[in-house]
Amino acid sequence: MKKTLLAFLFLVNLGLSYAQISMIDSLKFKLSLATHDTTRVLLMAELANEYSQPKPDSGLKYAEHALQLSRDIKYLLGEAKSLSSISAVYRERGDLPRAMNAVLQAKQIAEAEAYPEILASCYNRLAVIYFDLNEPKKFHYYSKMSYDRRNSFRNQVLIITQMTNYAVSFLGLNQIDSAIYYTKLAYEYSVKVNSPQGLASIFRVFGRIELRRGNNQLALDYFKRSIVKGDEQSDLRTVAIGYNEIGRIFLKSNQIDSCIYYAKKGLAIGQSGPFPLRILETSIVLAEAYKAKNDYKLAYEYQNLMIKTRESLFGGRNIEDIQKMISDDERRLKELEDERKVYQNKLKQYGLLTGLAVLSIIGFVLYRNNRQKQNANVVLQQQKDKVESTLHELKSTQSQLIQSEKMASLGELTAGIAHEIQNPLNFVNNFSEVSKELLDEMKTELDNGNNEDAKDIANDVIQNLEKINHHGKRAGDIVKGMLQHSRSSSGVKESTDINALADEYLRLAYHGLRAKDPRDAAHKSFNATLKTDFDETVGKINIIPQDIGRVILNLITNAFYVVDEKKKQQTLQELAEYEPTVSVSTKKAGDKILISVADNGNGIPQKILDKIFQPFFTTKPTGQGTGLGLSLSYDIVKAHGGELKVETKEGEGSTFIIQIPTN
């Protein structure tokens, strides 16, 4: 082992003196001097990585030689590295089943032998394979697994690569801000360690980000910079991608000749690699470009090239092979987990036996201290009595709070009734005053002998009295209806017009809230837009109107509260754009009636969504709510055989939906 380490250190020091030589030539020179098989394996695996992009066939040759030597000398670290390199080469060649097979074998060794750097590298390999398979969620998952283990990498280029892949994975999830953040991190790290390798990929990612943001010219600039850096580093794959991306931009802007020029350059590099994925991408662009030029012959040729390449990459057999490998790996992991559980169960059994022994000792001690136990029972009885007393007080307090909630609802209802009655009373008062003046005028005309004018005035008085009678009856009807809704629930279901009930309580809640607004009554600063959408096919349903009315009133009052709170939080500029709105609608859905109360307030945070129907839970300031309104409403709807649900989106509002069966 010491000889191996000395040889490796010698090669590293020797490599420093060849800083001006290319990485591949440097690795070849070190390989020619290496005498230990373990060192040769590691060098050949590195050579395979370096050759994976410019010359995949040469890379495969070195990787397979390293793998065979590793297995001959039973060198697991070298075997895992070789398999990882083989996976990289096969991925570049477009042979995804073999790439997946190799990386899963490498991952299995890395997991069993605890090789953190190789495990992190395997996650990165899996990520790019899933990228090629167009599975953005799995690409992001394995990119994150690799990124979280970035401290395991000693190679700075590998760190930059996995940081870049992690940034790209956010693009697949359409999380642009995160993609920008991690791409900048990769760029800053590259500058910090003074590593030009990886810049081609970083500029390519910046280009794709700007393309998503609609900045086509800026995207073109980044792709051109990516091509320049790719040429400098002999990163032909990135160069091919850059030409293809530029071709796509020109295709979208209908600059067909420019599109064809760049796409053909990308295709030539893809075919020289060969890089099948690049061939597939550029053939798609060229087929569309020639179709746009009405050159259907060439469009057909590139269409055939696309189909042929896609079948070789993603044909049914390939996908089946990959899925089988994934399934086998998942089964292996499950078996390991089962073994771990068996081991844990054994530990539990040993623990149980130990626990039984301890319990025996405790039992003996308890037996000897029986009198102390009796004293403890007396103390426990006292505590029980105290708890029962506390529980009784809590139940009493709960009853008071429920009554307080009902009185609050009654207050809302009373304020609304007062407003509704005020209008007909105003008519009665006004017509009464006018009639008095007309009668005085009629007396004058009679005294003057103007009988015709007196008759006309008498007719006007009669009309006024009829209007007084009409509005008096209207006030009486309002009082009668409101008394019916506000009286204590009889518990008996009645045939009720649900549309009329909902409309009535919407107006009552609105006027009730304005009536108790503590701000300047002359201005009535609380305002909201009221919207209704009632399904006329709903008709009448059997409910307890007082109870359902209380539920509707509570939901509407809550809606007014949240839109008013959101209005208070707006800036002057936002205030001009925000219009508080509360909507009430009904709908017949099969054997159910849906009553919806919607608002455009701030919505309900997800972290408290599960708590809103719990008794005494409230988000209102102390003194403004008991936390029983929604709880009681939920119980009332359940008692009717229905459900009370909520749909919400933070920042946009909430919709409470009452579902009541029609029978």
XYZ file of C-alpha atoms in Angstrom:
663
model
C 0.000 0.000 0.000
C 2.876 2.356 0.845
C 4.531 1.619 -2.505
C 1.298 2.423 -4.283
C 0.973 5.702 -2.403
C 4.609 6.664 -3.109
C 4.171 5.868 -6.773
C 0.998 7.905 -6.923
C 2.648 10.883 -5.191
C 5.577 10.599 -7.576
C 3.220 10.743 -10.542
C 1.391 13.751 -9.110
C 4.626 15.671 -8.572
C 5.832 14.682 -11.991
C 2.540 15.891 -13.457
C 3.098 19.364 -12.002
C 6.238 19.769 -14.105
C 4.155 19.109 -17.240
C 1.593 21.819 -16.600
C 1.897 23.080 -20.138
C 1.099 19.648 -21.613
C -2.557 18.866 -22.302
C -4.393 16.791 -19.717
C -4.659 13.777 -22.032
C -0.970 13.845 -22.951
C -0.068 14.315 -19.289
C -2.160 11.313 -18.245
C -0.654 9.190 -21.050
C 2.853 10.113 -19.941
C 2.066 9.202 -16.322
C 0.534 5.927 -17.493
C 3.717 5.047 -19.409
C 5.722 5.458 -16.198
C 3.290 3.729 -13.820
C 4.408 0.351 -12.475
C 1.642 -0.446 -9.989
C -1.619 -1.874 -11.313
C -3.794 0.214 -8.975
C -2.177 3.406 -10.238
C -2.601 2.268 -13.854
C -6.300 1.586 -13.235
C -6.909 5.078 -11.834
C -4.978 6.742 -14.681
C -6.845 4.772 -17.358
C -10.184 5.664 -15.743
C -9.191 9.353 -15.839
C -8.124 8.999 -19.483
C -11.503 7.459 -20.281
C -13.221 10.495 -18.739
C -11.068 12.913 -20.746
C -11.685 10.998 -23.987
C -15.447 10.571 -23.385
C -16.345 13.716 -25.325
C -13.695 14.266 -28.030
C -13.115 10.537 -28.783
C -15.710 8.265 -27.129
C -14.276 5.123 -28.772
C -10.832 5.767 -27.298
C -12.435 6.529 -23.958
C -14.277 3.192 -24.012
C -11.039 1.357 -24.785
C -9.251 2.781 -21.730
C -12.295 2.312 -19.466
C -12.809 -1.346 -20.385
C -9.082 -2.067 -19.972
C -9.177 -0.414 -16.532
C -12.275 -2.426 -15.584
C -10.735 -5.734 -16.573
C -7.502 -4.998 -14.691
C -9.469 -3.889 -11.597
C -11.404 -7.145 -11.545
C -8.247 -9.198 -12.085
C -6.542 -7.655 -9.046
C -9.847 -7.347 -7.092
C -9.472 -3.579 -6.780
C -13.030 -2.392 -5.946
C -12.196 1.323 -5.958
C -10.741 1.013 -9.457
C -13.701 -1.113 -10.587
C -16.188 1.509 -9.409
C -14.229 4.339 -11.093
C -13.925 2.341 -14.327
C -17.648 1.579 -14.407
C -18.422 5.253 -13.818
C -16.123 6.189 -16.725
C -17.741 3.545 -18.946
C -21.120 5.046 -18.137
C -19.887 8.505 -19.202
C -18.555 7.156 -22.521
C -21.719 5.192 -23.358
C -23.866 8.216 -22.513
C -21.867 10.364 -24.957
C -22.274 7.664 -27.616
C -26.032 7.651 -26.990
C -26.124 4.071 -25.680
C -28.279 4.881 -22.666
C -29.057 1.264 -21.571
C -25.347 0.442 -21.245
C -24.692 3.791 -19.595
C -27.423 3.076 -17.047
C -26.165 -0.490 -16.445
C -22.590 0.677 -15.808
C -23.495 3.517 -13.451
C -25.853 1.324 -11.401
C -23.036 -1.224 -10.941
C -20.662 1.565 -9.894
C -23.269 2.948 -7.475
C -23.776 -0.472 -5.897
C -20.033 -0.807 -5.197
C -19.795 2.789 -3.922
C -22.711 2.223 -1.535
C -21.340 -1.080 -0.227
C -17.749 0.151 0.199
C -18.620 3.732 1.263
C -16.809 5.605 -1.518
C -18.402 9.091 -1.164
C -16.725 10.704 -4.199
C -17.688 7.882 -6.551
C -21.226 7.810 -5.129
C -21.569 11.558 -5.760
C -20.216 11.034 -9.296
C -22.726 8.201 -9.883
C -25.604 10.455 -8.874
C -24.333 13.018 -11.388
C -24.151 10.337 -14.111
C -27.701 9.198 -13.324
C -28.880 12.809 -13.450
C -27.605 13.411 -17.011
C -29.012 10.069 -18.209
C -32.451 11.089 -16.936
C -31.906 14.477 -18.623
C -31.420 12.639 -21.930
C -34.566 10.588 -21.202
C -36.471 13.871 -20.670
C -37.484 13.103 -17.093
C -37.012 16.503 -15.371
C -38.080 15.402 -11.875
C -35.599 12.508 -11.707
C -32.940 14.709 -13.315
C -33.469 17.274 -10.551
C -33.560 14.591 -7.824
C -30.195 13.038 -8.740
C -28.632 16.442 -9.483
C -29.553 17.496 -5.954
C -28.164 14.240 -4.524
C -24.864 14.963 -6.280
C -24.896 18.663 -5.361
C -25.476 17.867 -1.677
C -22.308 15.715 -1.778
C -20.138 18.257 -3.642
C -17.660 18.391 -0.768
C -16.759 14.786 -1.624
C -15.215 15.890 -4.948
C -11.521 16.695 -5.068
C -11.626 17.527 -8.768
C -12.670 21.177 -9.224
C -13.962 20.524 -12.758
C -16.322 17.857 -11.399
C -17.608 20.319 -8.794
C -18.314 22.897 -11.522
C -20.050 20.211 -13.622
C -22.403 19.068 -10.874
C -23.164 22.702 -9.895
C -24.030 23.434 -13.539
C -26.217 20.312 -13.824
C -28.055 21.292 -10.649
C -28.757 24.736 -12.143
C -30.038 23.154 -15.391
C -32.367 20.865 -13.406
C -34.291 23.924 -12.168
C -34.897 24.973 -15.780
C -36.626 21.629 -16.324
C -38.943 22.453 -13.410
C -39.475 26.000 -14.782
C -37.929 27.537 -11.641
C -36.007 30.294 -13.441
C -34.844 32.211 -10.349
C -33.249 29.100 -8.835
C -31.609 28.270 -12.173
C -30.078 31.776 -12.308
C -28.896 31.543 -8.689
C -27.056 28.229 -9.054
C -25.623 29.101 -12.480
C -24.111 32.245 -10.934
C -22.719 30.092 -8.114
C -21.056 27.806 -10.677
C -19.608 30.797 -12.530
C -18.310 32.433 -9.323
C -16.741 29.157 -8.222
C -15.073 28.736 -11.638
C -13.596 32.248 -11.370
C -12.568 31.668 -7.739
C -10.566 28.520 -8.501
C -9.331 29.973 -11.817
C -10.673 27.028 -13.817
C -11.619 27.793 -17.451
C -12.988 24.257 -17.870
C -16.731 24.237 -17.474
C -17.225 27.832 -18.638
C -18.564 26.583 -21.970
C -21.377 24.748 -20.171
C -22.003 27.677 -17.812
C -22.389 30.141 -20.706
C -24.705 27.641 -22.429
C -26.938 27.532 -19.358
C -26.989 31.341 -19.162
C -28.070 31.331 -22.808
C -30.955 28.929 -22.137
C -32.055 31.037 -19.176
C -32.151 34.206 -21.285
C -33.999 32.297 -24.008
C -36.679 31.350 -21.447
C -36.896 35.001 -20.398
C -37.426 36.101 -24.013
C -34.036 37.857 -24.360
C -33.066 36.283 -27.688
C -30.145 38.590 -28.473
C -28.588 38.092 -25.053
C -29.117 34.351 -25.438
C -27.294 34.450 -28.808
C -24.353 36.223 -27.195
C -24.088 33.584 -24.461
C -24.304 30.687 -26.931
C -21.536 32.234 -29.037
C -19.367 32.607 -25.921
C -20.144 28.979 -25.097
C -18.952 27.901 -28.567
C -15.688 29.878 -28.203
C -14.956 28.336 -24.787
C -15.943 24.893 -26.063
C -13.467 25.204 -28.933
C -10.732 26.281 -26.519
C -11.349 23.243 -24.284
C -12.049 20.811 -27.176
C -15.548 20.345 -25.716
C -17.135 19.357 -29.021
C -20.435 18.298 -27.474
C -20.992 21.759 -25.994
C -19.959 23.376 -29.305
C -22.531 21.253 -31.149
C -25.216 22.198 -28.605
C -24.338 25.891 -29.013
C -24.717 25.778 -32.795
C -28.018 23.942 -32.475
C -29.380 26.494 -29.947
C -28.415 29.364 -32.261
C -30.130 27.539 -35.125
C -33.316 27.252 -33.042
C -33.288 30.996 -32.318
C -32.976 31.865 -36.000
C -35.705 29.334 -36.858
C -38.130 30.999 -34.442
C -37.286 34.450 -35.871
C -37.825 33.051 -39.420
C -34.205 33.657 -40.446
C -34.106 30.296 -42.196
C -30.751 30.549 -44.015
C -28.942 31.500 -40.807
C -30.744 28.679 -39.018
C -29.604 26.110 -41.601
C -26.016 27.419 -41.515
C -25.596 26.983 -37.752
C -27.640 23.784 -37.495
C -25.505 22.094 -40.189
C -22.363 23.026 -38.275
C -23.847 21.436 -35.168
C -24.872 18.334 -37.152
C -21.368 17.928 -38.591
C -19.856 17.919 -35.096
C -22.539 15.528 -33.852
C -21.802 13.081 -36.675
C -18.024 13.338 -36.192
C -18.266 12.424 -32.502
C -20.447 10.611 -32.920
C -22.906 12.302 -30.546
C -26.347 10.809 -31.340
C -28.246 13.228 -29.097
C -26.726 16.161 -30.963
C -27.615 14.488 -34.294
C -31.203 14.090 -33.091
C -31.527 17.740 -31.969
C -30.016 19.246 -35.142
C -31.959 16.949 -37.502
C -35.202 18.195 -35.902
C -34.164 21.835 -36.467
C -33.051 21.208 -40.059
C -36.246 19.323 -40.918
C -38.346 22.259 -39.685
C -36.102 24.786 -41.450
C -36.327 23.108 -44.866
C -40.043 22.650 -44.406
C -40.298 26.420 -43.836
C -38.381 26.927 -47.119
C -40.778 24.538 -48.883
C -37.825 22.273 -49.689
C -39.713 19.114 -48.817
C -37.067 16.786 -50.257
C -34.399 17.861 -47.774
C -37.001 18.233 -45.047
C -37.949 14.578 -45.630
C -34.278 13.480 -45.503
C -33.659 15.175 -42.169
C -36.998 13.901 -40.869
C -35.828 10.339 -41.658
C -32.489 11.027 -39.957
C -34.360 12.256 -36.887
C -36.609 9.154 -36.773
C -33.679 6.783 -37.256
C -31.598 8.474 -34.532
C -34.524 8.668 -32.093
C -35.279 4.968 -32.578
C -31.638 4.058 -31.897
C -31.659 6.145 -28.708
C -35.142 5.669 -27.317
C -36.498 2.613 -29.088
C -38.880 0.419 -27.125
C -36.199 -2.160 -26.321
C -33.816 0.473 -24.944
C -36.443 1.937 -22.646
C -37.458 -1.551 -21.473
C -33.842 -2.389 -20.676
C -33.404 0.827 -18.694
C -36.652 0.290 -16.787
C -35.584 -3.274 -15.930
C -32.228 -2.028 -14.599
C -33.949 0.615 -12.491
C -36.402 -1.986 -11.189
C -33.547 -4.377 -10.305
C -31.667 -1.620 -8.486
C -34.782 -0.628 -6.534
C -35.364 -4.290 -5.624
C -31.749 -4.560 -4.432
C -32.154 -1.463 -2.272
C -35.386 -2.907 -0.859
C -33.618 -6.154 0.027
C -30.909 -4.175 1.824
C -33.595 -2.265 3.682
C -35.313 -5.544 4.636
C -32.027 -6.905 5.961
C -31.549 -3.756 7.976
C -35.040 -4.160 9.438
C -34.323 -7.797 10.378
C -31.177 -6.665 12.158
C -33.104 -3.939 13.958
C -35.785 -6.463 14.979
C -33.121 -8.657 16.522
C -31.822 -5.680 18.442
C -35.380 -5.011 19.594
C -35.727 -8.604 20.782
C -32.533 -8.333 22.788
C -33.775 -5.043 24.142
C -37.102 -6.659 25.061
C -35.368 -9.420 27.025
C -33.267 -6.828 28.802
C -36.403 -4.804 29.471
C -38.147 -7.841 30.971
C -35.233 -8.337 33.339
C -35.369 -4.697 34.347
C -39.147 -4.933 34.835
C -38.675 -7.901 37.126
C -36.336 -5.870 39.297
C -38.746 -2.942 39.265
C -41.624 -5.260 40.243
C -39.675 -6.508 43.213
C -38.923 -2.935 44.286
C -42.581 -1.977 43.863
C -43.665 -4.950 45.937
C -41.430 -3.835 48.784
C -42.765 -0.306 48.575
C -46.485 -1.102 48.514
C -47.336 1.425 51.185
C -45.711 4.199 49.204
C -47.875 3.165 46.266
C -51.020 3.532 48.368
C -49.965 7.048 49.328
C -49.327 7.780 45.671
C -52.863 6.612 44.842
C -54.271 9.111 47.309
C -52.290 11.883 45.605
C -53.483 10.681 42.176
C -57.117 10.753 43.354
C -56.663 14.338 44.480
C -55.158 15.246 41.120
C -58.035 13.476 39.364
C -60.565 15.528 41.320
C -58.670 18.685 40.403
C -58.614 17.730 36.700
C -62.356 16.982 36.708
C -63.012 20.363 38.318
C -60.867 22.068 35.667
C -62.708 20.151 32.926
C -66.056 21.326 34.303
C -64.817 24.932 34.235
C -63.574 24.503 30.663
C -66.956 23.146 29.516
C -68.676 26.097 31.185
C -66.301 28.522 29.463
C -66.873 26.746 26.147
C -70.645 27.153 26.497
C -70.179 30.866 27.200
C -67.941 31.258 24.137
C -70.454 29.456 21.920
C -73.182 31.765 23.201
C -70.862 34.732 22.535
C -70.368 33.538 18.952
C -74.132 33.202 18.459
C -74.685 36.698 19.876
C -72.029 38.060 17.503
C -73.901 36.508 14.578
C -77.153 37.943 15.930
C -75.518 41.373 16.104
C -74.512 41.128 12.430
C -78.053 40.048 11.561
C -79.677 42.826 13.625
C -77.561 45.533 11.991
C -78.518 44.229 8.560
C -82.221 44.109 9.483
C -82.079 47.695 10.701
C -80.665 48.800 7.369
C -83.272 46.841 5.392
C -86.170 48.287 7.413
C -84.788 51.836 7.194
C -85.624 52.205 3.493
C -89.395 51.515 3.716
C -89.594 53.578 6.922
C -88.009 56.525 5.088
C -90.706 56.201 2.402
C -93.458 56.067 5.038
C -92.113 59.173 6.799
C -91.629 61.130 3.568
C -95.079 60.323 2.135
C -96.691 61.091 5.512
C -95.141 64.587 5.578
C -96.127 65.230 1.947
C -99.689 64.041 2.628
C -100.009 66.415 5.619
C -98.956 69.364 3.430
C -101.392 68.285 0.709
C -104.306 68.118 3.194
C -103.500 71.656 4.411
C -103.474 72.791 0.809
C -106.802 70.988 0.145
C -108.465 72.798 3.077
C -107.354 76.109 1.606
C -108.765 75.240 -1.816
C -112.098 74.153 -0.270
C -112.325 77.425 1.634
C -111.788 79.243 -1.661
C -114.441 77.156 -3.374
C -112.000 75.485 -5.772
C -113.601 72.050 -5.655
C -111.840 70.659 -8.723
C -108.398 71.521 -7.371
C -109.389 70.073 -3.993
C -110.388 66.801 -5.686
C -107.040 66.603 -7.503
C -105.233 67.103 -4.191
C -107.413 64.440 -2.559
C -106.419 61.990 -5.315
C -102.738 62.756 -4.614
C -103.296 62.098 -0.903
C -104.975 58.777 -1.723
C -101.976 57.764 -3.852
C -99.595 58.726 -1.025
C -101.590 56.681 1.478
C -101.440 53.703 -0.862
C -97.647 54.071 -1.022
C -97.477 54.400 2.761
C -99.491 51.208 3.046
C -97.263 49.454 0.497
C -94.002 50.360 2.259
C -95.508 49.615 5.661
C -96.342 46.104 4.503
C -92.839 45.813 3.045
C -91.311 46.667 6.429
C -93.650 44.168 8.051
C -92.565 41.438 5.625
C -88.897 42.185 6.342
C -89.469 41.978 10.100
C -91.463 38.769 9.696
C -88.795 37.168 7.491
C -85.916 38.255 9.675
C -87.629 37.080 12.838
C -88.076 33.725 11.202
C -84.363 33.557 10.326
C -83.085 34.883 13.642
C -85.335 32.894 15.971
C -83.883 29.931 17.856
C -83.558 26.854 15.713
C -86.481 24.472 16.000
C -84.374 21.615 14.640
C -87.083 20.938 12.046
C -86.188 21.039 8.365
C -88.284 23.264 6.123
C -88.563 23.656 2.373
C -86.376 26.714 1.774
C -85.430 28.787 -1.275
C -81.649 28.586 -0.912
C -80.986 31.335 -3.492
C -83.206 33.816 -1.624
C -81.626 32.813 1.694
C -78.092 33.341 0.399
C -78.946 36.676 -1.261
C -80.690 37.915 1.868
C -77.790 37.090 4.179
C -75.269 38.617 1.767
C -77.057 41.991 1.979
C -77.601 41.713 5.729
C -73.959 40.856 6.394
C -72.732 43.725 4.221
C -74.986 46.364 5.753
C -74.407 44.936 9.219
C -70.628 45.279 8.845
C -70.923 48.844 7.551
C -73.282 49.704 10.397
C -70.753 48.636 13.049
C -67.677 50.067 11.244
C -66.015 52.262 13.899
C -64.686 54.667 11.300
C -66.394 57.852 10.107
C -70.029 56.864 9.601
C -70.555 59.669 7.095
C -68.092 58.108 4.711
C -68.655 54.417 5.506
C -65.076 53.589 4.509
C -65.667 49.827 4.273
C -66.746 48.962 0.746
C -66.685 45.760 -1.244
C -67.978 44.606 -4.598
C -70.735 42.033 -4.181
C -71.195 39.393 -6.869
C -73.872 36.710 -7.073
C -74.343 33.777 -9.418
C -77.398 31.764 -8.450
C -78.399 28.571 -10.257
C -82.151 28.889 -10.865
C -82.475 25.093 -11.153
C -81.620 24.680 -7.461
C -85.199 25.439 -6.317
C -86.166 24.675 -2.731
C -84.445 22.147 -0.487
C -85.216 20.779 2.984
C -82.919 22.403 5.539
C -83.086 24.068 8.937
C -83.048 27.655 7.598
C -81.905 29.273 10.853
C -78.849 27.002 11.071
C -77.783 27.150 7.414
C -78.438 30.902 7.469
C -76.037 31.208 10.413
C -73.388 29.278 8.431
C -73.787 31.495 5.347
C -73.711 34.642 7.487
C -70.514 33.493 9.215
C -68.722 32.684 5.943
C -69.761 35.997 4.328
C -68.762 38.008 7.413
C -65.359 36.281 7.418
C -64.963 37.066 3.708
C -65.674 40.770 4.325
C -63.134 40.736 7.158
C -60.298 39.268 5.057
C -60.802 41.574 2.055
C -60.885 44.577 4.403
C -57.666 43.378 6.089
C -55.958 42.984 2.712
C -57.099 46.480 1.731
C -55.501 47.919 4.886
C -52.181 46.290 3.950
C -52.027 47.782 0.435
C -49.657 50.576 -0.553
C -51.146 53.640 -2.252
C -50.199 52.270 -5.665
C -51.584 48.804 -4.894
C -54.725 50.325 -3.392
C -55.625 51.853 -6.737
C -55.522 48.406 -8.350
C -57.124 46.319 -5.587
C -60.914 45.985 -5.481
C -62.262 44.021 -2.482
C -64.731 41.483 -3.866
C -66.983 38.893 -2.227
C -68.941 36.446 -4.383
C -71.796 34.149 -3.431
C -73.001 31.449 -5.820
C -75.152 28.332 -5.854
C -75.021 25.327 -8.131
C -76.799 22.021 -8.472
C -74.361 19.130 -8.915
C -76.144 15.808 -9.179
C -77.793 15.035 -5.848
C -75.988 17.879 -4.081
C -76.427 21.633 -3.773
C -73.223 23.698 -3.650
C -73.209 27.087 -1.921
C -69.896 28.931 -2.481
C -68.585 32.033 -0.718
C -65.428 33.414 -2.374
C -63.154 36.351 -1.595
C -60.016 37.882 -3.112
C -58.235 38.390 0.202
C -54.816 37.066 1.230
C -55.816 33.400 1.283
C -55.091 30.895 4.041
C -51.464 29.787 4.666
C -50.941 26.067 4.100
C -49.422 25.611 7.561
C -52.724 26.504 9.278
C -55.155 25.115 6.697
C -55.729 21.932 8.723
C -56.559 23.938 11.853
C -59.222 26.393 10.675
C -62.173 24.125 11.575
C -60.796 23.364 15.029
C -62.670 24.918 17.989
C -61.110 28.124 19.384
C -58.606 28.481 16.529
C -58.656 32.013 15.089
C -56.294 34.284 13.192
C -58.132 37.424 14.281
C -56.616 39.706 16.950
C -57.574 39.102 20.576
C -61.111 40.295 21.269
C -62.242 40.162 17.627
C -63.081 36.477 17.370
C -63.807 33.449 19.546
C -62.501 30.867 17.084
C -65.850 29.047 17.104
C -67.520 30.416 13.958
C -66.053 27.941 11.460
C -66.156 25.097 13.999
C -69.896 25.578 14.606
C -70.517 26.027 10.877
C -68.677 22.769 10.161
C -70.818 20.933 12.742
C -74.067 22.413 11.376
C -73.276 21.348 7.797
C -72.250 17.862 8.985
C -75.557 17.579 10.865
C -77.321 18.203 7.519
C -75.410 15.273 6.009
C -73.186 17.617 4.001
C -69.595 18.844 3.914
C -67.835 22.184 4.391
C -64.672 22.504 2.297
C -62.202 25.262 1.479
C -60.071 26.009 -1.575
C -57.386 28.634 -1.131
C -54.314 30.158 -2.731
C -52.029 32.404 -0.741
C -52.109 35.986 -1.945
C -55.171 35.433 -4.170
C -58.079 34.468 -1.925
C -60.250 31.614 -0.647
C -63.498 29.859 -1.508
C -65.608 28.080 1.116
C -68.003 25.504 -0.349
C -71.067 24.155 1.462
C -72.250 20.801 0.037
C -75.771 19.794 1.068
C -77.623 16.707 -0.225
C -80.944 17.447 -1.919
C -82.806 14.605 -0.196
